[in-house]
Coordinates of C-alpha atoms in Angstrom, one line a residue:
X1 CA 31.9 -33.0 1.4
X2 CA 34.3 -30.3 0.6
X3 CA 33.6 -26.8 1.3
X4 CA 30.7 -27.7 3.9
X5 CA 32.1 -25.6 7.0
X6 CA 29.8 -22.6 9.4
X7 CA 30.0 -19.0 10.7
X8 CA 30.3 -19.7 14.4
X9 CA 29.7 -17.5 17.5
X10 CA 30.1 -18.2 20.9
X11 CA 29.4 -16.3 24.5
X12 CA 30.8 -17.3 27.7
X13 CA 29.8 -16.1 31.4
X14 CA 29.6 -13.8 32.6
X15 CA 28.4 -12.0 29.4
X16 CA 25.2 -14.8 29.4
X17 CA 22.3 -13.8 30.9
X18 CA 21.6 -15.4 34.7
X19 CA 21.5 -19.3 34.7
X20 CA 23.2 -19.6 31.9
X21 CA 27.0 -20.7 31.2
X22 CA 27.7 -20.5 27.1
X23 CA 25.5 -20.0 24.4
X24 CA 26.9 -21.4 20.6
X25 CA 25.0 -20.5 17.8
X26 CA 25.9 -21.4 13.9
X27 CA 24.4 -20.7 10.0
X28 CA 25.8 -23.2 8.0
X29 CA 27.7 -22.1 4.9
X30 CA 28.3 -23.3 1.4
X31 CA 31.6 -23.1 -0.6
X32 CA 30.6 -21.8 -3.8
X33 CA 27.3 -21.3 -2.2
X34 CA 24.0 -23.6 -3.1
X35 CA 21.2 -22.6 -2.6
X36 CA 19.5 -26.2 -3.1
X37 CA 21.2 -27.7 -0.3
X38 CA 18.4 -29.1 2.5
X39 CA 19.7 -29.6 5.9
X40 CA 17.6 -32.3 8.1
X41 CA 17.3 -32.4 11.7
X42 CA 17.5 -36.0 13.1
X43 CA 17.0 -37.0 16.9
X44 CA 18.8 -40.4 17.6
X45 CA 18.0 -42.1 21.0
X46 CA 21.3 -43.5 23.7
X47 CA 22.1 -47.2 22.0
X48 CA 24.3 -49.7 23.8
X49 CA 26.2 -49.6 20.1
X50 CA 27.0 -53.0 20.1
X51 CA 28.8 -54.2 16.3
X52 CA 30.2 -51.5 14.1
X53 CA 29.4 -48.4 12.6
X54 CA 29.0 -47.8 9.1
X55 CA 29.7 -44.0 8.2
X56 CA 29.8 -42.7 5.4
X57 CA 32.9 -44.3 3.4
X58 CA 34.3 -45.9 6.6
X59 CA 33.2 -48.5 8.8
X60 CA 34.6 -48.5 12.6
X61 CA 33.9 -50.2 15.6
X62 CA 30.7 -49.4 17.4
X63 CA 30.7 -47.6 21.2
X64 CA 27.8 -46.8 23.5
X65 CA 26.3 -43.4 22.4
X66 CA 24.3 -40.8 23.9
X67 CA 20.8 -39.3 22.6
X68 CA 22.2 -36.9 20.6
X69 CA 20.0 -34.0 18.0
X70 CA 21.7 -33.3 15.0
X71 CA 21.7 -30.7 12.2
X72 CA 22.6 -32.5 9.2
X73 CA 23.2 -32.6 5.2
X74 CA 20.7 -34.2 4.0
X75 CA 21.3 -38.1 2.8
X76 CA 24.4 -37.9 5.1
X77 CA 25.4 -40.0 7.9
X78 CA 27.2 -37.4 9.7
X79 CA 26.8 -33.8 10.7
X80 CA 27.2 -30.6 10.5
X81 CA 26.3 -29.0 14.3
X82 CA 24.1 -30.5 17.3
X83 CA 24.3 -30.9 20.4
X84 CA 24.1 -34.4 23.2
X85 CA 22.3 -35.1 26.4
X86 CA 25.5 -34.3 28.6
X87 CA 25.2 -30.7 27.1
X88 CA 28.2 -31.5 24.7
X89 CA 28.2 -29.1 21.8
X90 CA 29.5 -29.5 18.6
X91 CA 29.9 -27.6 15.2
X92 CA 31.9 -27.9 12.2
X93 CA 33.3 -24.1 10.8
X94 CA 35.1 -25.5 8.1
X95 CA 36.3 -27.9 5.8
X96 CA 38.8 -28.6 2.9
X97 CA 40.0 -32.0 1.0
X98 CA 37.3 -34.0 2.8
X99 CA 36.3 -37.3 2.0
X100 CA 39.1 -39.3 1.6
X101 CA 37.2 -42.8 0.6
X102 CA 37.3 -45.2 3.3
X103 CA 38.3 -42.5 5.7
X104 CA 36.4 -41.0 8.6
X105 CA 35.3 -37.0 7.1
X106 CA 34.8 -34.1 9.0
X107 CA 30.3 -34.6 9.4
X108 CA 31.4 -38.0 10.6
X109 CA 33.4 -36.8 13.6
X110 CA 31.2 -33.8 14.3
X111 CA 28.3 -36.9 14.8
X112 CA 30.7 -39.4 16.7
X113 CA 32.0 -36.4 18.6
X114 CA 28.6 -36.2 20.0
X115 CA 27.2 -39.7 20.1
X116 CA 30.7 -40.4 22.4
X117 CA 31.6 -37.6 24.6
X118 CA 30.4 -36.7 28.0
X119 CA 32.3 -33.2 28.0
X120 CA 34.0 -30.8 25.4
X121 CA 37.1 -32.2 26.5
X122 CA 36.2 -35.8 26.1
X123 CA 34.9 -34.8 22.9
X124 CA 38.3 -33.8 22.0
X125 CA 40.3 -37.2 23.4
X126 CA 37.4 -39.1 21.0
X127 CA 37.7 -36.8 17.5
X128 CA 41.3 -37.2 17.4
X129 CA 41.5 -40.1 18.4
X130 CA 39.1 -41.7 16.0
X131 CA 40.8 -39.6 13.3
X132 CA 44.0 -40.7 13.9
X133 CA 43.1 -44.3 13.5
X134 CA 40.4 -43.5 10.7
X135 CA 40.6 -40.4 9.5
X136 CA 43.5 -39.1 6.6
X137 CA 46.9 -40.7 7.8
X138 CA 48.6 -37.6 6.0
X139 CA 51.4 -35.2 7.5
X140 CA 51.2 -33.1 4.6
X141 CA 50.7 -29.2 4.2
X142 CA 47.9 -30.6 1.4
X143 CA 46.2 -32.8 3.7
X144 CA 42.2 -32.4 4.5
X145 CA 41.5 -29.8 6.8
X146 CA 38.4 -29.3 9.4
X147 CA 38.0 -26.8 12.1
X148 CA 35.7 -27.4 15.2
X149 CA 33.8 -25.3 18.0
X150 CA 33.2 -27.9 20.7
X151 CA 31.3 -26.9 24.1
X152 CA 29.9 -27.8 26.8
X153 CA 28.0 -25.9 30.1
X154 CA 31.3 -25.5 31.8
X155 CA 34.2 -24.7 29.0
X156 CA 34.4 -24.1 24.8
X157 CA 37.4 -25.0 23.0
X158 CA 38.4 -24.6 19.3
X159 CA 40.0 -27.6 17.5
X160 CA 41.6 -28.1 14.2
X161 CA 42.7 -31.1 12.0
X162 CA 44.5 -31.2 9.5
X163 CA 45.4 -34.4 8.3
X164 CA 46.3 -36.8 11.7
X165 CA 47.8 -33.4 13.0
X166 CA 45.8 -31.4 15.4
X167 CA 45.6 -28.4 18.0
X168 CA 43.0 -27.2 20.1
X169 CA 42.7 -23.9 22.3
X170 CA 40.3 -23.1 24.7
X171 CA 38.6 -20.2 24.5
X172 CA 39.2 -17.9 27.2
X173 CA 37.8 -14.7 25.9
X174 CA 33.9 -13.5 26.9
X175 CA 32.6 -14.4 23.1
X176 CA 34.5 -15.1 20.3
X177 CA 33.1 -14.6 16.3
X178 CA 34.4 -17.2 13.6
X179 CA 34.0 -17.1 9.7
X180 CA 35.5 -20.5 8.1
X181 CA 39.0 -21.3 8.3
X182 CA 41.5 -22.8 10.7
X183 CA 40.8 -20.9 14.1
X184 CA 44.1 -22.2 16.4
X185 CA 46.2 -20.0 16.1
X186 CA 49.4 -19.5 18.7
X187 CA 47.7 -20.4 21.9
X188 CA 48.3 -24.3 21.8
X189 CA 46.3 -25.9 24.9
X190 CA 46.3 -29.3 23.4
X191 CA 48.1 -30.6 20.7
X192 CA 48.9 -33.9 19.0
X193 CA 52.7 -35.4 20.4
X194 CA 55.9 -33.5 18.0
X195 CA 53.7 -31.2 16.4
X196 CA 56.7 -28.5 15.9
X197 CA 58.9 -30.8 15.0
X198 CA 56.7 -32.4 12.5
X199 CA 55.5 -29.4 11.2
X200 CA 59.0 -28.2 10.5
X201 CA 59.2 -31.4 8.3
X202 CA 56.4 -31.3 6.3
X203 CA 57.7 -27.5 5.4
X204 CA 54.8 -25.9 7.1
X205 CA 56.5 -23.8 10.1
X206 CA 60.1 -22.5 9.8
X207 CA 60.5 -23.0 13.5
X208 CA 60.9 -19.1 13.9
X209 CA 58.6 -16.9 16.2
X210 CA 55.2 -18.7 18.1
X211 CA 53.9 -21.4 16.0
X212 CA 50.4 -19.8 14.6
X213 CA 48.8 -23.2 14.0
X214 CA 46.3 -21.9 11.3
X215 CA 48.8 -19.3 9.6
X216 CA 51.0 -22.1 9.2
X217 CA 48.8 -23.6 6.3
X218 CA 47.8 -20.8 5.4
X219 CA 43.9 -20.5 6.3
X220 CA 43.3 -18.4 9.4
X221 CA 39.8 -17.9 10.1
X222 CA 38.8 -14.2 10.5
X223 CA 36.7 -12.8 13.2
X224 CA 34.1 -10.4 13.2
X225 CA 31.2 -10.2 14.8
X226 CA 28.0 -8.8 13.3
X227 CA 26.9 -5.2 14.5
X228 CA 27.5 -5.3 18.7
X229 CA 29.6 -7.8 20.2
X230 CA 28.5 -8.3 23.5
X231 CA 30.3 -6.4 26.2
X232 CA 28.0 -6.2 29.6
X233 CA 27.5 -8.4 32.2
X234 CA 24.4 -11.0 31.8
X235 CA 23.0 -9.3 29.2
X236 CA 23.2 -11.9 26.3
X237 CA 20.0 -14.4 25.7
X238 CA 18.9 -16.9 22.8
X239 CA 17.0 -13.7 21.5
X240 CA 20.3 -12.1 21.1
X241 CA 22.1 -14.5 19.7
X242 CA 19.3 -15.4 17.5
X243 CA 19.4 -11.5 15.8
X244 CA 23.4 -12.0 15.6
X245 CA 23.1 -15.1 13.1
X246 CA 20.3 -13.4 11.3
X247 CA 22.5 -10.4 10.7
X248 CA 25.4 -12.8 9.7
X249 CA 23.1 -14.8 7.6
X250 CA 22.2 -11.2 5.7
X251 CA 25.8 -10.5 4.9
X252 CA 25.9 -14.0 3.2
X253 CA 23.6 -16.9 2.3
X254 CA 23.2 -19.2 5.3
X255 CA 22.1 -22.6 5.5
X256 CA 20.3 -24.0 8.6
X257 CA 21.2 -22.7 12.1
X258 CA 22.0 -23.8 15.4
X259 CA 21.8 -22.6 18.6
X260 CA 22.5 -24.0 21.5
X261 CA 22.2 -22.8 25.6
X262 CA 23.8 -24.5 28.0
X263 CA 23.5 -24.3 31.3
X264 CA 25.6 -26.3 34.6
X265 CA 22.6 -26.1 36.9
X266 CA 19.5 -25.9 34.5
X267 CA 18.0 -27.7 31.4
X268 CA 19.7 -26.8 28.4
X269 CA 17.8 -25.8 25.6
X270 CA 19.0 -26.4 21.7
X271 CA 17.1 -24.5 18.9
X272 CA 17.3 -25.3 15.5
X273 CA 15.2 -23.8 12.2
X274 CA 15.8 -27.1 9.7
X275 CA 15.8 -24.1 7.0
X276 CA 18.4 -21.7 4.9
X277 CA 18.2 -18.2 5.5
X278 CA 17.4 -17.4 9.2
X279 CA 16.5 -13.8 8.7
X280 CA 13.3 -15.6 7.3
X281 CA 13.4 -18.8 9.3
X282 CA 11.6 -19.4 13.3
X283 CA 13.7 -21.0 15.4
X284 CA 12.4 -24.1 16.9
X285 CA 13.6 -25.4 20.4
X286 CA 14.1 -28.9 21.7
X287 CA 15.3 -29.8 25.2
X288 CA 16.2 -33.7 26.3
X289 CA 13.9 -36.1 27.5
X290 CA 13.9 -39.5 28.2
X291 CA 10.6 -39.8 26.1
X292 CA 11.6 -36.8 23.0
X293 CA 10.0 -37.1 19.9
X294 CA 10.6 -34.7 17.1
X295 CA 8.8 -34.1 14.1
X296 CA 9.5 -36.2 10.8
X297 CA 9.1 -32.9 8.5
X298 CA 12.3 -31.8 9.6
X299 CA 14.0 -35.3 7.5
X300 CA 13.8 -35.5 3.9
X301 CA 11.3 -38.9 3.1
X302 CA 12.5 -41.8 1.3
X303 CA 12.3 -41.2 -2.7
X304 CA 11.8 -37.3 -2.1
X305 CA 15.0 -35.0 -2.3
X306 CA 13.4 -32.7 0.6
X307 CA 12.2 -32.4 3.7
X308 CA 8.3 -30.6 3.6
X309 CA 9.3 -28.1 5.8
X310 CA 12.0 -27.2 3.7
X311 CA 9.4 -27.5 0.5
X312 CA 6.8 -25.1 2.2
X313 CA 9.4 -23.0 3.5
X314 CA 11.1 -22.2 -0.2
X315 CA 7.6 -21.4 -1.5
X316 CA 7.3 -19.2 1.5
X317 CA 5.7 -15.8 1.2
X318 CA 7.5 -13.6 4.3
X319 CA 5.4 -11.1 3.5
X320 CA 2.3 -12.5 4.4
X321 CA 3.6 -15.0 7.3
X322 CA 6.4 -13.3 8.7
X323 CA 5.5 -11.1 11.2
X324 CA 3.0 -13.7 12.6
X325 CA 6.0 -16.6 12.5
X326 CA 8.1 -14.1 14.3
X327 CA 5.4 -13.5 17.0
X328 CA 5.3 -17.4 17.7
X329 CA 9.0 -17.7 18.0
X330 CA 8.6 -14.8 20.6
X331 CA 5.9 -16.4 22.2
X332 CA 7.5 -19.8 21.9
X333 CA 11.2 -18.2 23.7
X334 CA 8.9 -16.9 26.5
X335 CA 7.4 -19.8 27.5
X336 CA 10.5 -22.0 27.4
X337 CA 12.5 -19.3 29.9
X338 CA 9.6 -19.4 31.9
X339 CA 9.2 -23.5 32.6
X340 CA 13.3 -23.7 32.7
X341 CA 13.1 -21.1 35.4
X342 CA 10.1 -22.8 37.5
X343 CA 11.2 -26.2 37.4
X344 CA 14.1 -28.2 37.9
X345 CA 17.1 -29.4 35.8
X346 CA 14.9 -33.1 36.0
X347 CA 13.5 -33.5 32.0
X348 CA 10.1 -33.3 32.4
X349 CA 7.8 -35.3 30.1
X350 CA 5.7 -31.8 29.4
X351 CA 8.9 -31.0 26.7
X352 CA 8.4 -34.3 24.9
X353 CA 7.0 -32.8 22.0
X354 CA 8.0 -29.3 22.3
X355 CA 10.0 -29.1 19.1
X356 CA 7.2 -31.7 17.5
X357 CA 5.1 -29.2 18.2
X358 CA 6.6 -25.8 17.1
X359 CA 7.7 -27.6 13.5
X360 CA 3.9 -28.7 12.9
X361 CA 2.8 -25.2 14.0
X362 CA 5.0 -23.3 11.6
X363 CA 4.1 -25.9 8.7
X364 CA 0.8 -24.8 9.2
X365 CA 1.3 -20.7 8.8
X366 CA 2.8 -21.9 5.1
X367 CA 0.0 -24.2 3.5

């Protein structure tokens, strides 16, 4: 699982347009890129998680879980980025030295995260947690590494492993831009217990200056955000971020993508294309619902090595399909503002289908 890690954005209030808290989005990267990598989107329904757990190279006990939606490598237990029904939001920027066999890796505890936590913060208490009792047992500069963006509609925090060391910061800027790489650097919010001290030890940190977690193994994440950062008042929407991962995904090869927008008072909403390079992808949306169905194009068959959306989507012909696939996402983000605005935060059985529906639709503009 090495070198599976994501180009991250996030927006805060009161940059996000009205009704809305923080919107994440993410295109999911390669390290050396490959382009034959198929990403699956799975929807997996509340359990009472009796028994254990099998990941995958660690078995742990089992816990209740929530429905959770989940961008995925394909053939992987694990994921990648998705999102829960509290509104949790999770997303892996990077990785390095993952799996350790029989250890919990970095997909695992991105899904876990999820299935687990009723808040970002929660979600925090639960990933190192489970890492430090499953996950690499190392205090080493050389241990694995992972980097997280973990939200949900009231805060976002970033949070770094590496080995059963961590720190997490919370992000108190209005939007914040990450490329792969450890991302704490010296604002520690969180931290596990002798960090300094143990960091000192394992050669890492001379104990001079602030403690720049990320510099101090030498993989800080740099930040740049594509063409206009945001920088007015309730002025950033889905579309928005939506243009901002397609002009990342043009500076370098991109995966699937993620986008999630969360709201304290509303439905969120979580869109997701289940196809590499969004510049010529359609975002699909799904919202919670105690009766959600997705389609099963967007997972890879048993025997076959891809999903058919993927298939129809790499013998795509843009030319031909794209300007009418752009007009449905258009129409598709339209309608979706509209029945989040007229109704209330209750799920409504009217969205069952809605990303059901949008995949079959798009599979249909490719045969």
């Amino acid at each position: 699982m090495s070198g599976i890690g994501g180009e991250a954005f996030v927006v805060l209030a009161p940059f996000v347009e009205s009704g809305k808290t923080i919107i994440y989005g993410r295109n999911g990267v390669r390290e050396p890129v490959d382009d034959s990598a198929v990403s699956e989107v799975h929807h997996y329904p509340a359990s009472e998680g009796s028994g254990s757990v099998k990941c995958d190279s660690a078995e742990i006990d089992g816990a209740a879980t929530y429905s959770v939606i989940l961008s995925k490598p394909a053939g992987v237990w694990g994921a990648e980025s998705g999102s829960n029904e509290k509104g949790v939001c999770l997303g892996l920027t990077f990785s390095e030295g993952h799996p350790v066999e029989g250890k919990l890796n970095a997909t695992d505890l991105v899904r876990l995260g999820l299935e687990r936590a009723a808040s970002a913060s929660e979600a925090i208490d639960i990933i190192t947690s489970l890492n430090g009792q499953h996950g690499a047992a190392e205090e080493s500069k050389d241990a694995p590494k992972a980097a997280f963006v973990v939200c949900d509609p009231n805060e976002a925090w970033l949070l770094n492993l590496v080995g059963c060391l961590w720190a997490a910061q919370k992000i108190s800027s209005n939007s914040l831009a990450l490329k792969p790489g450890l991302s704490v650097g010296t604002q520690l919010d969180r931290s596990s217990d002798d960090l300094q001290s143990k960091l000192q030890a394992i050669g890492a940190w001379d104990g001079s200056g602030d403690l720049n977690f990320a510099q101090a193994f030498g993989s800080d994440a740099s930040r740049c955000w594509p063409g206009s950062e945001p920088s007015s008042e309730a002025s950033f929407g889905v579309v928005q971020m939506f243009e901002t991962l397609r002009a990342a995904g043009a500076e370098q090869k991109s995966l699937s993508s993620h986008v999630a927008v969360l709201s304290n008072s509303g439905l969120s909403c979580h869109w997701f294309t289940a196809t590499p390079h969004p510049v010529e992808s359609v975002f699909k949306p799904f919202i919670f619902t105690p009766g959600v169905k997705i389609s099963p194009l967007t997972k890879v068959p048993p025997g076959e090595s891809q999903t058919l959306l993927h298939k129809l989507h790499t013998n795509r012909k843009w030319e031909n399909v794209g300007d009418l696939l752009m007009s449905l996402e258009r129409t598709c983000v339209d309608e979706v503002n509209r029945f989040i605005s007229e109704h209330s935060s209750e799920p409504n059985q009217e969205l069952d289908e809605l990303m059901k529906d949008c995949v079959e639709a798009e599979v249909k503009f490719y045969r």
